PDB file of C-alpha atoms in Angstrom:
ATOM      1  CA  MET A   1     -20.618 103.114  47.852  1.00 48.00           C
ATOM      2  CA  LYS A   2     -23.065 102.971  50.530  1.00 53.00           C
ATOM      3  CA  ASP A   3     -24.842 106.604  52.070  1.00 53.00           C
ATOM      4  CA  VAL A   4     -23.611 107.322  55.668  1.00 54.00           C
ATOM      5  CA  PRO A   5     -26.189 107.691  57.954  1.00 55.00           C
ATOM      6  CA  SER A   6     -26.353 111.325  59.524  1.00 51.00           C
ATOM      7  CA  ALA A   7     -26.997 112.425  63.103  1.00 54.00           C
ATOM      8  CA  ASN A   8     -30.775 113.174  62.218  1.00 57.00           C
ATOM      9  CA  ASN A   9     -30.939 109.322  60.833  1.00 58.00           C
ATOM     10  CA  ARG A  10     -31.093 110.842  57.024  1.00 60.00           C
ATOM     11  CA  THR A  11     -28.601 109.398  54.812  1.00 60.00           C
ATOM     12  CA  MET A  12     -25.857 111.818  53.217  1.00 55.00           C
ATOM     13  CA  PRO A  13     -23.512 110.783  50.229  1.00 57.00           C
ATOM     14  CA  PRO A  14     -20.260 109.970  51.319  1.00 58.00           C
ATOM     15  CA  MET A  15     -17.601 112.602  50.642  1.00 54.00           C
ATOM     16  CA  PRO A  16     -15.238 111.691  47.415  1.00 56.00           C
ATOM     17  CA  ARG A  17     -11.918 111.049  48.007  1.00 58.00           C
ATOM     18  CA  HIS A  18     -10.763 114.071  45.462  1.00 62.00           C
ATOM     19  CA  HIS A  19     -12.676 116.238  47.727  1.00 64.00           C
ATOM     20  CA  PRO A  20     -10.760 119.367  48.797  1.00 67.00           C
ATOM     21  CA  ALA A  21     -11.688 119.458  52.349  1.00 68.00           C
ATOM     22  CA  THR A  22     -10.777 115.752  52.280  1.00 68.00           C
ATOM     23  CA  ARG A  23      -7.185 116.629  50.922  1.00 70.00           C
ATOM     24  CA  ARG A  24      -6.615 119.559  53.468  1.00 73.00           C
ATOM     25  CA  ARG A  25      -7.554 117.276  56.291  1.00 73.00           C
ATOM     26  CA  PHE A  26      -5.364 114.788  55.363  1.00 71.00           C
ATOM     27  CA  ALA A  27      -2.464 117.416  54.684  1.00 72.00           C
ATOM     28  CA  ARG A  28      -3.034 118.838  58.039  1.00 73.00           C
ATOM     29  CA  ARG A  29      -2.471 115.119  59.930  1.00 72.00           C
ATOM     30  CA  ALA A  30       0.298 114.545  57.773  1.00 69.00           C
ATOM     31  CA  LEU A  31       1.765 117.365  59.054  1.00 66.00           C
ATOM     32  CA  ALA A  32       0.743 116.964  62.702  1.00 70.00           C
ATOM     33  CA  GLY A  33       2.518 113.568  62.057  1.00 69.00           C
ATOM     34  CA  LEU A  34       5.689 114.793  60.688  1.00 68.00           C
ATOM     35  CA  LEU A  35       5.792 118.050  62.325  1.00 65.00           C
ATOM     36  CA  PRO A  36       7.288 116.190  66.089  1.00 69.00           C
ATOM     37  CA  ALA A  37      10.496 114.327  63.789  1.00 68.00           C
ATOM     38  CA  LEU A  38      10.663 117.844  62.218  1.00 65.00           C
ATOM     39  CA  LEU A  39      11.162 119.774  65.516  1.00 68.00           C
ATOM     40  CA  LEU A  40      13.890 117.125  66.170  1.00 66.00           C
ATOM     41  CA  LEU A  41      15.992 117.113  63.034  1.00 64.00           C
ATOM     42  CA  PRO A  42      18.184 120.001  64.413  1.00 61.00           C
ATOM     43  CA  ALA A  43      18.698 118.370  67.904  1.00 56.00           C
ATOM     44  CA  THR A  44      19.613 115.260  66.354  1.00 54.00           C
ATOM     45  CA  ALA A  45      22.589 116.739  64.055  1.00 53.00           C
ATOM     46  CA  HIS A  46      25.985 114.510  65.036  1.00 54.00           C
ATOM     47  CA  SER A  47      28.249 116.800  64.120  1.00 52.00           C
ATOM     48  CA  ALA A  48      29.044 120.844  65.478  1.00 50.00           C
ATOM     49  CA  SER A  49      28.582 122.066  61.869  1.00 52.00           C
ATOM     50  CA  ASP A  50      25.334 120.175  61.329  1.00 50.00           C
ATOM     51  CA  ARG A  51      24.172 122.025  64.285  1.00 50.00           C
ATOM     52  CA  GLU A  52      25.393 125.276  63.022  1.00 53.00           C
ATOM     53  CA  SER A  53      23.806 124.858  59.725  1.00 55.00           C
ATOM     54  CA  ALA A  54      20.228 123.831  61.138  1.00 53.00           C
ATOM     55  CA  ASP A  55      18.278 126.692  60.177  1.00 62.00           C
ATOM     56  CA  PRO A  56      14.973 127.028  61.959  1.00 61.00           C
ATOM     57  CA  THR A  57      13.527 129.392  59.581  1.00 63.00           C
ATOM     58  CA  GLN A  58      13.618 126.809  57.170  1.00 63.00           C
ATOM     59  CA  LEU A  59      11.571 124.688  59.079  1.00 58.00           C
ATOM     60  CA  ALA A  60       8.907 127.599  59.370  1.00 58.00           C
ATOM     61  CA  ARG A  61       8.681 127.727  55.798  1.00 60.00           C
ATOM     62  CA  VAL A  62       7.970 124.214  55.105  1.00 57.00           C
ATOM     63  CA  THR A  63       5.140 124.148  58.174  1.00 55.00           C
ATOM     64  CA  GLU A  64       3.703 127.351  56.603  1.00 54.00           C
ATOM     65  CA  SER A  65       3.617 125.892  53.377  1.00 55.00           C
ATOM     66  CA  LEU A  66       1.795 122.941  54.286  1.00 54.00           C
ATOM     67  CA  MET A  67      -0.998 124.395  55.980  1.00 53.00           C
ATOM     68  CA  PRO A  68      -3.478 126.598  54.114  1.00 55.00           C
ATOM     69  CA  PRO A  69      -3.384 130.380  54.449  1.00 60.00           C
ATOM     70  CA  ALA A  70      -5.035 131.748  57.482  1.00 60.00           C
ATOM     71  CA  ASP A  71      -7.216 134.062  55.523  1.00 85.00           C
ATOM     72  CA  ASP A  72      -8.593 131.361  53.560  1.00 87.00           C
ATOM     73  CA  LEU A  73      -9.687 129.398  56.935  1.00 90.00           C
ATOM     74  CA  ALA A  74     -11.126 132.168  58.740  1.00 91.00           C
ATOM     75  CA  LEU A  75     -12.885 133.027  55.334  1.00 93.00           C
ATOM     76  CA  VAL A  76     -14.488 129.069  55.722  1.00 93.00           C
ATOM     77  CA  ARG A  77     -15.224 130.246  59.184  1.00 94.00           C
ATOM     78  CA  ARG A  78     -17.588 133.207  58.635  1.00 94.00           C
ATOM     79  CA  VAL A  79     -19.217 131.980  55.662  1.00 95.00           C
ATOM     80  CA  LYS A  80     -20.373 128.643  57.058  1.00 96.00           C
ATOM     81  CA  ALA A  81     -21.392 130.533  60.456  1.00 96.00           C
ATOM     82  CA  ARG A  82     -23.489 132.647  57.929  1.00 95.00           C
ATOM     83  CA  LEU A  83     -25.013 129.436  56.567  1.00 96.00           C
ATOM     84  CA  LEU A  84     -25.739 127.849  59.551  1.00 95.00           C
ATOM     85  CA  ALA A  85     -27.102 131.091  61.130  1.00 95.00           C
ATOM     86  CA  ASP A  86     -29.765 131.258  58.312  1.00 93.00           C
ATOM     87  CA  GLU A  87     -33.325 129.493  59.513  1.00 91.00           C
ATOM     88  CA  ARG A  88     -34.195 128.322  55.792  1.00 89.00           C
ATOM     89  CA  LEU A  89     -30.761 126.053  55.380  1.00 91.00           C
ATOM     90  CA  ASP A  90     -29.911 122.824  56.736  1.00 90.00           C
ATOM     91  CA  GLY A  91     -26.212 124.498  56.622  1.00 91.00           C
ATOM     92  CA  LYS A  92     -24.828 121.453  58.261  1.00 93.00           C
ATOM     93  CA  ARG A  93     -25.268 119.844  54.663  1.00 94.00           C
ATOM     94  CA  ILE A  94     -23.032 122.399  53.229  1.00 95.00           C
ATOM     95  CA  THR A  95     -19.186 122.092  53.095  1.00 95.00           C
ATOM     96  CA  VAL A  96     -17.370 125.676  52.560  1.00 95.00           C
ATOM     97  CA  ASP A  97     -13.968 125.230  50.993  1.00 94.00           C
ATOM     98  CA  SER A  98     -11.576 128.225  50.037  1.00 92.00           C
ATOM     99  CA  LEU A  99      -8.756 129.127  47.945  1.00 90.00           C
ATOM    100  CA  GLY A 100      -7.451 132.591  47.805  1.00 87.00           C
ATOM    101  CA  GLY A 101     -10.993 133.968  48.618  1.00 89.00           C
ATOM    102  CA  ARG A 102     -12.771 131.812  46.088  1.00 92.00           C
ATOM    103  CA  ILE A 103     -15.268 129.969  47.803  1.00 94.00           C
ATOM    104  CA  THR A 104     -16.618 126.556  46.814  1.00 96.00           C
ATOM    105  CA  LEU A 105     -19.798 125.353  48.259  1.00 96.00           C
ATOM    106  CA  TYR A 106     -20.269 121.322  48.295  1.00 96.00           C
ATOM    107  CA  GLY A 107     -23.067 119.036  49.744  1.00 95.00           C
ATOM    108  CA  THR A 108     -27.010 118.848  49.431  1.00 94.00           C
ATOM    109  CA  VAL A 109     -29.841 121.193  49.710  1.00 94.00           C
ATOM    110  CA  ALA A 110     -33.353 120.348  49.958  1.00 92.00           C
ATOM    111  CA  GLU A 111     -34.479 122.352  47.064  1.00 93.00           C
ATOM    112  CA  SER A 112     -32.448 124.423  44.202  1.00 92.00           C
ATOM    113  CA  ALA A 113     -33.963 127.630  45.799  1.00 94.00           C
ATOM    114  CA  HIS A 114     -32.017 126.869  48.908  1.00 95.00           C
ATOM    115  CA  GLY A 115     -29.064 126.372  46.633  1.00 94.00           C
ATOM    116  CA  GLU A 116     -29.252 130.173  45.470  1.00 95.00           C
ATOM    117  CA  ARG A 117     -29.722 131.115  48.801  1.00 95.00           C
ATOM    118  CA  ALA A 118     -26.552 129.590  50.003  1.00 96.00           C
ATOM    119  CA  LEU A 119     -24.710 131.434  47.089  1.00 96.00           C
ATOM    120  CA  GLN A 120     -26.236 134.430  48.132  1.00 96.00           C
ATOM    121  CA  LEU A 121     -25.051 134.423  51.805  1.00 96.00           C
ATOM    122  CA  ALA A 122     -21.333 133.202  50.496  1.00 96.00           C
ATOM    123  CA  GLN A 123     -21.243 136.483  48.548  1.00 95.00           C
ATOM    124  CA  SER A 124     -22.378 138.566  51.153  1.00 94.00           C
ATOM    125  CA  VAL A 125     -19.302 137.721  53.491  1.00 93.00           C
ATOM    126  CA  ASP A 126     -16.546 140.518  53.230  1.00 90.00           C
ATOM    127  CA  GLY A 127     -13.642 138.824  51.736  1.00 89.00           C
ATOM    128  CA  VAL A 128     -15.385 136.671  49.388  1.00 92.00           C
ATOM    129  CA  GLN A 129     -13.976 137.202  45.746  1.00 92.00           C
ATOM    130  CA  ASP A 130     -15.961 134.887  43.969  1.00 93.00           C
ATOM    131  CA  VAL A 131     -18.673 132.052  44.989  1.00 95.00           C
ATOM    132  CA  SER A 132     -19.024 128.610  42.742  1.00 95.00           C
ATOM    133  CA  SER A 133     -21.501 125.987  43.917  1.00 94.00           C
ATOM    134  CA  ARG A 134     -21.222 122.024  43.671  1.00 95.00           C
ATOM    135  CA  LEU A 135     -24.396 121.840  45.536  1.00 94.00           C
ATOM    136  CA  GLN A 136     -26.648 119.231  44.869  1.00 94.00           C
ATOM    137  CA  SER A 137     -30.684 119.775  45.100  1.00 91.00           C
ATOM    138  CA  LEU A 138     -32.705 116.704  46.367  1.00 89.00           C
ATOM    139  CA  ALA A 139     -36.173 117.973  44.986  1.00 79.00           C
ATOM    140  CA  ARG A 140     -36.556 116.328  41.753  1.00 67.00           C
TER     141      ARG A 140
END
């Protein structure tokens, strides 16, 4: 795989296909494509009994199961904002993922001390239960 140039002409390694953010993005796009069809399903029922058996709450349950919990999304936003606000870190190079209050940090940092700083900042956000790091240091 080739490195992808970023906005500041530095190269960043491409995001792996199995990356949680990639999977979530795919799920959101799939949901966005399926949602109009799912909403039209009750309208396309042919008999009166089919229309009566269409349950709108079932559609809501399916939609909710495909979306990540709102708490996790809010937590990701708060952690990312904290990383971007820190002057010592390049927060744009760090991807944040959350599952059940457990934060995982992905990406690259200039040196290992920046990775430790990112962990400390993520742990300081209210609602974070645990933080794990998949950060790679560019310093050798």
